[in-house]
Amino acid sequence: MPELRHHEIAEAGHRILNPFSAGKLRLLGEVGRVGPRTRVLDLACGKGELLCQWAAAFGARGHGVDLSEVFLAAARERARELDVADRAGFEHGDAGRYRPEPGAYDVVSCIGATWIGGGVGGTIELMRPALAPGGLLMIGDPYWNEPPPPGAYAALGCAPDDFATLPDTLKRFEAAGTELVEMVLADQDDWDRYVASQWWTVHEWLKANPGHPDAEAMRRFAHDARHSYLAYNRRYLGWGVFVLRPGPA
Ligand SMILES: C[S@@+](CC[C@H](N)C(=O)[O-])C[C@H]1O[C@@H](n2cnc3c(N)ncnc32)[C@H](O)[C@@H]1O
């Protein structure tokens, strides 16, 4: 899985693998009324910062699933560091095939990985069975700030339909039978911190590993990422976490 390996290298210095600050992650827990009785399932949990932070700040309990052993090792280490390993557990697996205990969670989140269900609608269908009555879904996903020029799609590696404007994103949530009840959106600075700090990490990695078999691919990765971010992503792409309450199935 070369792409995942590139992200593991480029995001070695990140705790949150999205354009989101620690402050906004906490705010998301607050607006979602996360507390000591809240059970959270985090699909594609990355380095587990959401579960670890919410366990430490609010006393929540949670379970995370991810494909990357590198990110999962960091998640377990973070849980030990925050002394929440008894409340935040992590498991290796494909979140698209994961079959959680039905109705066992008050919050089911998928922050930045809606490809696990083939898009927003499919991911909501995937998440819904794990949700307890009255529970919340939280989906982190990009959206178009404004329709981008045609060159953006190839540069960003996406199809026009992969994302929608905010009003059309709302329509997607409604079409999937959910009501949007809150949201926390990234700002320009969150994006810069997420993306630009990867340039530094890759630059340092290449200095330390000039002959590594992945070195050429990482050079291309950094070159393409810089160009697509400055030419398109920074202006046209927004990102946020949307808090949804599902209606009856
Ligand atoms: C953009 S990162 C977001 C990670 C985390 N939610 C966060 O906000 O820090 C996407 C994550 O999805 C994971 N991933 C990709 N495909 C997956 C799959 N099919 N099942 C589980 N995890 C997956 C990657 O390993 C990575 O950790």
mmCIF file of C-alpha atoms and ligand atoms in Angstrom:
data_model
loop_
_atom_site.group_PDB
_atom_site.id
_atom_site.type_symbol
_atom_site.label_atom_id
_atom_site.label_comp_id
_atom_site.label_asym_id
_atom_site.label_seq_id
_atom_site.Cartn_x
_atom_site.Cartn_y
_atom_site.Cartn_z
ATOM 1 C CA MET A 1 0.000 0.000 0.000
ATOM 2 C CA PRO A 2 2.432 2.685 -1.107
ATOM 3 C CA GLU A 3 0.102 5.638 -0.576
ATOM 4 C CA LEU A 4 -0.530 4.816 3.055
ATOM 5 C CA ARG A 5 3.235 4.434 3.575
ATOM 6 C CA HIS A 6 3.775 7.931 2.135
ATOM 7 C CA HIS A 7 1.244 9.367 4.569
ATOM 8 C CA GLU A 8 2.904 7.514 7.442
ATOM 9 C CA ILE A 9 6.169 9.276 6.552
ATOM 10 C CA ALA A 10 4.699 12.721 5.779
ATOM 11 C CA GLU A 11 2.494 12.750 8.898
ATOM 12 C CA ALA A 12 5.081 11.338 11.302
ATOM 13 C CA GLY A 13 5.034 14.625 13.239
ATOM 14 C CA HIS A 14 1.229 14.986 13.368
ATOM 15 C CA ARG A 15 -1.139 13.858 16.113
ATOM 16 C CA ILE A 16 -4.276 14.731 14.140
ATOM 17 C CA LEU A 17 -4.180 13.565 10.519
ATOM 18 C CA ASN A 18 -6.543 16.219 9.224
ATOM 19 C CA PRO A 19 -6.748 20.041 9.027
ATOM 20 C CA PHE A 20 -8.035 20.226 12.602
ATOM 21 C CA SER A 21 -6.458 21.629 15.768
ATOM 22 C CA ALA A 22 -6.467 20.022 19.220
ATOM 23 C CA GLY A 23 -8.727 22.890 20.337
ATOM 24 C CA LYS A 24 -11.296 22.094 17.638
ATOM 25 C CA LEU A 25 -11.186 18.387 18.499
ATOM 26 C CA ARG A 26 -12.073 19.309 22.071
ATOM 27 C CA LEU A 27 -14.781 21.704 20.841
ATOM 28 C CA LEU A 28 -16.217 18.872 18.746
ATOM 29 C CA GLY A 29 -16.494 16.762 21.916
ATOM 30 C CA GLU A 30 -18.205 19.656 23.693
ATOM 31 C CA VAL A 31 -20.759 20.329 20.952
ATOM 32 C CA GLY A 32 -21.409 16.573 20.772
ATOM 33 C CA ARG A 33 -22.101 16.539 24.542
ATOM 34 C CA VAL A 34 -19.442 13.861 25.076
ATOM 35 C CA GLY A 35 -19.200 12.861 28.742
ATOM 36 C CA PRO A 36 -18.130 10.033 31.075
ATOM 37 C CA ARG A 37 -20.936 7.739 29.894
ATOM 38 C CA THR A 38 -20.284 8.283 26.180
ATOM 39 C CA ARG A 39 -19.146 5.244 24.192
ATOM 40 C CA VAL A 40 -17.343 6.171 20.965
ATOM 41 C CA LEU A 41 -16.476 4.090 17.909
ATOM 42 C CA ASP A 42 -13.909 5.860 15.692
ATOM 43 C CA LEU A 43 -13.548 4.317 12.227
ATOM 44 C CA ALA A 44 -10.197 5.073 10.522
ATOM 45 C CA CYS A 45 -8.956 6.473 13.845
ATOM 46 C CA GLY A 46 -5.387 7.244 12.728
ATOM 47 C CA LYS A 47 -3.214 8.032 15.757
ATOM 48 C CA GLY A 48 -6.251 7.914 18.037
ATOM 49 C CA GLU A 49 -6.125 11.530 19.188
ATOM 50 C CA LEU A 50 -9.923 11.909 19.217
ATOM 51 C CA LEU A 51 -10.419 8.893 21.492
ATOM 52 C CA CYS A 52 -7.447 9.659 23.734
ATOM 53 C CA GLN A 53 -8.304 13.332 24.106
ATOM 54 C CA TRP A 54 -11.992 12.675 24.783
ATOM 55 C CA ALA A 55 -11.128 9.950 27.302
ATOM 56 C CA ALA A 56 -8.756 12.355 29.107
ATOM 57 C CA ALA A 57 -10.951 15.463 28.894
ATOM 58 C CA PHE A 58 -14.450 14.015 29.256
ATOM 59 C CA GLY A 59 -13.946 10.486 30.630
ATOM 60 C CA ALA A 60 -15.407 8.918 27.464
ATOM 61 C CA ARG A 61 -14.689 5.310 26.482
ATOM 62 C CA GLY A 62 -13.864 4.343 22.938
ATOM 63 C CA HIS A 63 -12.639 1.907 20.363
ATOM 64 C CA GLY A 64 -10.667 2.790 17.231
ATOM 65 C CA VAL A 65 -10.119 0.831 14.014
ATOM 66 C CA ASP A 66 -7.439 1.632 11.431
ATOM 67 C CA LEU A 67 -5.448 -0.009 8.652
ATOM 68 C CA SER A 68 -2.077 1.474 9.589
ATOM 69 C CA GLU A 69 0.017 -0.394 12.163
ATOM 70 C CA VAL A 70 2.279 2.680 12.290
ATOM 71 C CA PHE A 71 -0.595 4.986 13.254
ATOM 72 C CA LEU A 72 -2.052 2.395 15.658
ATOM 73 C CA ALA A 73 1.284 2.083 17.487
ATOM 74 C CA ALA A 74 1.252 5.872 17.924
ATOM 75 C CA ALA A 75 -2.366 5.709 19.164
ATOM 76 C CA ARG A 76 -1.527 3.104 21.838
ATOM 77 C CA GLU A 77 1.497 5.136 22.906
ATOM 78 C CA ARG A 78 -0.650 8.287 23.168
ATOM 79 C CA ALA A 79 -3.227 6.404 25.284
ATOM 80 C CA ARG A 80 -0.454 5.345 27.687
ATOM 81 C CA GLU A 81 0.949 8.899 27.740
ATOM 82 C CA LEU A 82 -2.462 10.368 28.709
ATOM 83 C CA ASP A 83 -3.114 7.474 31.099
ATOM 84 C CA VAL A 84 -6.320 6.463 29.306
ATOM 85 C CA ALA A 85 -5.274 3.047 27.925
ATOM 86 C CA ASP A 86 -8.068 1.432 29.962
ATOM 87 C CA ARG A 87 -10.644 3.632 28.187
ATOM 88 C CA ALA A 88 -9.265 3.925 24.626
ATOM 89 C CA GLY A 89 -8.610 0.666 22.769
ATOM 90 C CA PHE A 90 -7.345 0.237 19.222
ATOM 91 C CA GLU A 91 -7.662 -2.514 16.654
ATOM 92 C CA HIS A 92 -6.127 -3.191 13.254
ATOM 93 C CA GLY A 93 -8.729 -3.675 10.530
ATOM 94 C CA ASP A 94 -10.474 -2.467 7.401
ATOM 95 C CA ALA A 95 -13.144 -0.071 8.679
ATOM 96 C CA GLY A 96 -15.203 -0.717 5.547
ATOM 97 C CA ARG A 97 -15.613 -4.356 6.582
ATOM 98 C CA TYR A 98 -15.709 -3.853 10.330
ATOM 99 C CA ARG A 99 -18.795 -5.298 12.018
ATOM 100 C CA PRO A 100 -19.241 -3.647 15.427
ATOM 101 C CA GLU A 101 -21.708 -4.750 18.066
ATOM 102 C CA PRO A 102 -25.089 -3.344 16.911
ATOM 103 C CA GLY A 103 -26.387 -0.344 18.858
ATOM 104 C CA ALA A 104 -23.371 -0.276 21.197
ATOM 105 C CA TYR A 105 -22.089 3.298 20.690
ATOM 106 C CA ASP A 106 -23.353 6.797 21.508
ATOM 107 C CA VAL A 107 -21.029 8.397 18.945
ATOM 108 C CA VAL A 108 -19.790 6.751 15.752
ATOM 109 C CA SER A 109 -17.184 8.862 13.962
ATOM 110 C CA CYS A 110 -15.309 8.687 10.701
ATOM 111 C CA ILE A 111 -13.039 11.701 10.492
ATOM 112 C CA GLY A 112 -11.465 12.055 7.063
ATOM 113 C CA ALA A 113 -12.002 8.645 5.472
ATOM 114 C CA THR A 114 -15.414 8.495 3.757
ATOM 115 C CA TRP A 115 -13.893 6.302 1.060
ATOM 116 C CA ILE A 116 -14.424 3.415 3.520
ATOM 117 C CA GLY A 117 -18.109 3.434 2.452
ATOM 118 C CA GLY A 118 -17.605 4.734 -1.098
ATOM 119 C CA GLY A 119 -18.687 8.291 -0.158
ATOM 120 C CA VAL A 120 -20.792 10.071 2.444
ATOM 121 C CA GLY A 121 -24.026 8.109 1.896
ATOM 122 C CA GLY A 122 -22.368 4.691 1.984
ATOM 123 C CA THR A 123 -20.298 5.619 5.028
ATOM 124 C CA ILE A 124 -23.409 6.718 6.912
ATOM 125 C CA GLU A 125 -25.017 3.351 6.092
ATOM 126 C CA LEU A 126 -21.897 1.617 7.374
ATOM 127 C CA MET A 127 -21.853 3.607 10.623
ATOM 128 C CA ARG A 128 -25.562 3.558 11.443
ATOM 129 C CA PRO A 129 -25.937 -0.018 12.794
ATOM 130 C CA ALA A 130 -23.372 0.576 15.557
ATOM 131 C CA LEU A 131 -25.296 3.577 16.888
ATOM 132 C CA ALA A 132 -27.388 3.398 20.077
ATOM 133 C CA PRO A 133 -30.828 5.083 20.029
ATOM 134 C CA GLY A 134 -30.374 8.862 20.283
ATOM 135 C CA GLY A 135 -26.700 8.634 19.267
ATOM 136 C CA LEU A 136 -24.695 10.854 16.937
ATOM 137 C CA LEU A 137 -22.715 10.285 13.775
ATOM 138 C CA MET A 138 -19.685 12.501 13.160
ATOM 139 C CA ILE A 139 -18.266 12.718 9.660
ATOM 140 C CA GLY A 140 -15.125 14.650 8.748
ATOM 141 C CA ASP A 141 -14.947 15.451 5.056
ATOM 142 C CA PRO A 142 -13.786 18.063 2.560
ATOM 143 C CA TYR A 143 -16.203 20.338 0.718
ATOM 144 C CA TRP A 144 -15.800 22.826 -2.137
ATOM 145 C CA ASN A 145 -15.638 26.472 -1.006
ATOM 146 C CA GLU A 146 -16.544 27.295 -4.602
ATOM 147 C CA PRO A 147 -16.619 25.166 -7.744
ATOM 148 C CA PRO A 148 -12.959 24.666 -8.765
ATOM 149 C CA PRO A 149 -11.478 25.067 -12.252
ATOM 150 C CA PRO A 150 -11.173 21.818 -14.262
ATOM 151 C CA GLY A 151 -7.414 21.452 -13.581
ATOM 152 C CA ALA A 152 -8.115 21.035 -9.876
ATOM 153 C CA TYR A 153 -9.499 17.513 -10.112
ATOM 154 C CA ALA A 154 -6.374 15.889 -11.561
ATOM 155 C CA ALA A 155 -4.090 17.926 -9.283
ATOM 156 C CA LEU A 156 -6.057 16.960 -6.169
ATOM 157 C CA GLY A 157 -6.629 13.373 -7.328
ATOM 158 C CA CYS A 158 -10.410 13.553 -7.057
ATOM 159 C CA ALA A 159 -13.498 13.437 -9.244
ATOM 160 C CA PRO A 160 -15.937 16.390 -9.418
ATOM 161 C CA ASP A 161 -18.532 14.412 -7.445
ATOM 162 C CA ASP A 162 -16.197 13.310 -4.655
ATOM 163 C CA PHE A 163 -17.011 16.499 -2.749
ATOM 164 C CA ALA A 164 -19.827 19.035 -2.873
ATOM 165 C CA THR A 165 -20.368 22.650 -1.853
ATOM 166 C CA LEU A 166 -21.654 23.105 1.712
ATOM 167 C CA PRO A 167 -25.335 23.396 0.658
ATOM 168 C CA ASP A 168 -24.983 20.299 -1.517
ATOM 169 C CA THR A 169 -23.142 18.491 1.284
ATOM 170 C CA LEU A 170 -26.188 19.204 3.442
ATOM 171 C CA LYS A 171 -28.369 17.660 0.721
ATOM 172 C CA ARG A 172 -26.190 14.531 0.802
ATOM 173 C CA PHE A 173 -26.681 14.208 4.561
ATOM 174 C CA GLU A 174 -30.434 14.690 4.187
ATOM 175 C CA ALA A 175 -30.616 12.181 1.331
ATOM 176 C CA ALA A 176 -28.920 9.665 3.656
ATOM 177 C CA GLY A 177 -31.713 10.172 6.211
ATOM 178 C CA THR A 178 -29.793 12.285 8.722
ATOM 179 C CA GLU A 179 -30.239 15.757 10.198
ATOM 180 C CA LEU A 180 -27.235 18.062 10.486
ATOM 181 C CA VAL A 181 -27.327 19.238 14.128
ATOM 182 C CA GLU A 182 -23.830 20.796 14.567
ATOM 183 C CA MET A 183 -20.522 21.240 12.814
ATOM 184 C CA VAL A 184 -16.958 22.376 13.487
ATOM 185 C CA LEU A 185 -15.141 23.644 10.405
ATOM 186 C CA ALA A 186 -11.429 24.002 9.702
ATOM 187 C CA ASP A 187 -10.069 27.446 8.865
ATOM 188 C CA GLN A 188 -7.197 28.454 6.608
ATOM 189 C CA ASP A 189 -4.692 28.231 9.440
ATOM 190 C CA ASP A 190 -5.804 24.649 10.277
ATOM 191 C CA TRP A 191 -5.189 23.728 6.638
ATOM 192 C CA ASP A 192 -1.756 25.394 6.573
ATOM 193 C CA ARG A 193 -0.686 23.641 9.777
ATOM 194 C CA TYR A 194 -1.853 20.267 8.452
ATOM 195 C CA VAL A 195 -0.316 20.549 4.987
ATOM 196 C CA ALA A 196 2.703 22.856 5.284
ATOM 197 C CA SER A 197 4.088 21.023 8.322
ATOM 198 C CA GLN A 198 4.227 17.869 6.163
ATOM 199 C CA TRP A 199 6.645 19.636 3.800
ATOM 200 C CA TRP A 200 9.081 20.118 6.670
ATOM 201 C CA THR A 201 8.699 16.500 7.820
ATOM 202 C CA VAL A 202 9.319 15.125 4.315
ATOM 203 C CA HIS A 203 12.242 17.510 3.760
ATOM 204 C CA GLU A 204 13.902 16.270 6.973
ATOM 205 C CA TRP A 205 13.093 12.634 6.144
ATOM 206 C CA LEU A 206 14.704 12.962 2.702
ATOM 207 C CA LYS A 207 17.836 14.512 4.222
ATOM 208 C CA ALA A 208 18.079 11.570 6.634
ATOM 209 C CA ASN A 209 17.127 8.880 4.071
ATOM 210 C CA PRO A 210 18.526 9.969 0.668
ATOM 211 C CA GLY A 211 18.982 6.402 -0.607
ATOM 212 C CA HIS A 212 15.750 4.945 0.783
ATOM 213 C CA PRO A 213 13.679 2.940 -1.764
ATOM 214 C CA ASP A 214 10.789 5.402 -1.159
ATOM 215 C CA ALA A 215 12.950 8.536 -1.520
ATOM 216 C CA GLU A 216 12.031 9.292 -5.145
ATOM 217 C CA ALA A 217 8.324 8.714 -4.485
ATOM 218 C CA MET A 218 8.486 10.969 -1.410
ATOM 219 C CA ARG A 219 10.171 13.720 -3.451
ATOM 220 C CA ARG A 220 7.311 13.500 -5.970
ATOM 221 C CA PHE A 221 4.734 13.333 -3.163
ATOM 222 C CA ALA A 222 6.084 16.558 -1.599
ATOM 223 C CA HIS A 223 6.412 18.308 -4.956
ATOM 224 C CA ASP A 224 2.859 17.429 -6.041
ATOM 225 C CA ALA A 225 1.411 18.197 -2.588
ATOM 226 C CA ARG A 226 2.984 21.665 -2.521
ATOM 227 C CA HIS A 227 1.722 22.494 -6.007
ATOM 228 C CA SER A 228 -1.820 21.187 -5.605
ATOM 229 C CA TYR A 229 -2.183 22.843 -2.181
ATOM 230 C CA LEU A 230 -1.037 26.299 -3.293
ATOM 231 C CA ALA A 231 -2.737 26.194 -6.706
ATOM 232 C CA TYR A 232 -6.104 24.684 -5.707
ATOM 233 C CA ASN A 233 -6.604 23.148 -2.281
ATOM 234 C CA ARG A 234 -5.980 26.307 -0.245
ATOM 235 C CA ARG A 235 -8.577 28.328 -2.143
ATOM 236 C CA TYR A 236 -11.194 25.816 -3.229
ATOM 237 C CA LEU A 237 -11.292 23.100 -0.592
ATOM 238 C CA GLY A 238 -12.813 23.445 2.855
ATOM 239 C CA TRP A 239 -12.968 20.762 5.526
ATOM 240 C CA GLY A 240 -15.090 20.137 8.566
ATOM 241 C CA VAL A 241 -16.651 17.652 10.917
ATOM 242 C CA PHE A 242 -20.422 17.369 10.568
ATOM 243 C CA VAL A 243 -22.509 16.138 13.490
ATOM 244 C CA LEU A 244 -25.556 14.183 12.351
ATOM 245 C CA ARG A 245 -28.581 12.705 14.039
ATOM 246 C CA PRO A 246 -30.048 9.864 12.019
ATOM 247 C CA GLY A 247 -33.770 9.645 11.535
ATOM 248 C CA PRO A 248 -35.545 6.309 11.595
ATOM 249 C CA ALA A 249 -33.878 3.819 9.194
HETATM 250 C C1 LIG B 1 -6.965 11.370 6.903
HETATM 251 S S1 LIG B 1 -6.492 10.109 8.029
HETATM 252 C C2 LIG B 1 -7.555 10.467 9.418
HETATM 253 C C3 LIG B 1 -7.168 9.781 10.700
HETATM 254 C C4 LIG B 1 -7.932 10.208 11.945
HETATM 255 N N1 LIG B 1 -9.358 10.031 11.772
HETATM 256 C C5 LIG B 1 -7.617 11.632 12.315
HETATM 257 O O1 LIG B 1 -8.495 12.499 12.134
HETATM 258 O O2 LIG B 1 -6.501 11.883 12.792
HETATM 259 C C6 LIG B 1 -7.228 8.667 7.307
HETATM 260 C C7 LIG B 1 -6.990 7.413 8.098
HETATM 261 O O3 LIG B 1 -7.706 6.359 7.466
HETATM 262 C C8 LIG B 1 -6.967 5.166 7.603
HETATM 263 N N2 LIG B 1 -7.548 4.241 6.625
HETATM 264 C C9 LIG B 1 -7.535 4.315 5.279
HETATM 265 N N3 LIG B 1 -8.289 3.358 4.727
HETATM 266 C C10 LIG B 1 -8.811 2.636 5.771
HETATM 267 C C11 LIG B 1 -9.670 1.498 5.875
HETATM 268 N N4 LIG B 1 -10.176 0.915 4.785
HETATM 269 N N5 LIG B 1 -9.970 1.033 7.105
HETATM 270 C C12 LIG B 1 -9.457 1.609 8.218
HETATM 271 N N6 LIG B 1 -8.644 2.688 8.179
HETATM 272 C C13 LIG B 1 -8.328 3.197 6.984
HETATM 273 C C14 LIG B 1 -5.531 5.615 7.406
HETATM 274 O O4 LIG B 1 -4.613 4.690 7.913
HETATM 275 C C15 LIG B 1 -5.558 6.919 8.182
HETATM 276 O O5 LIG B 1 -5.255 6.702 9.533
#
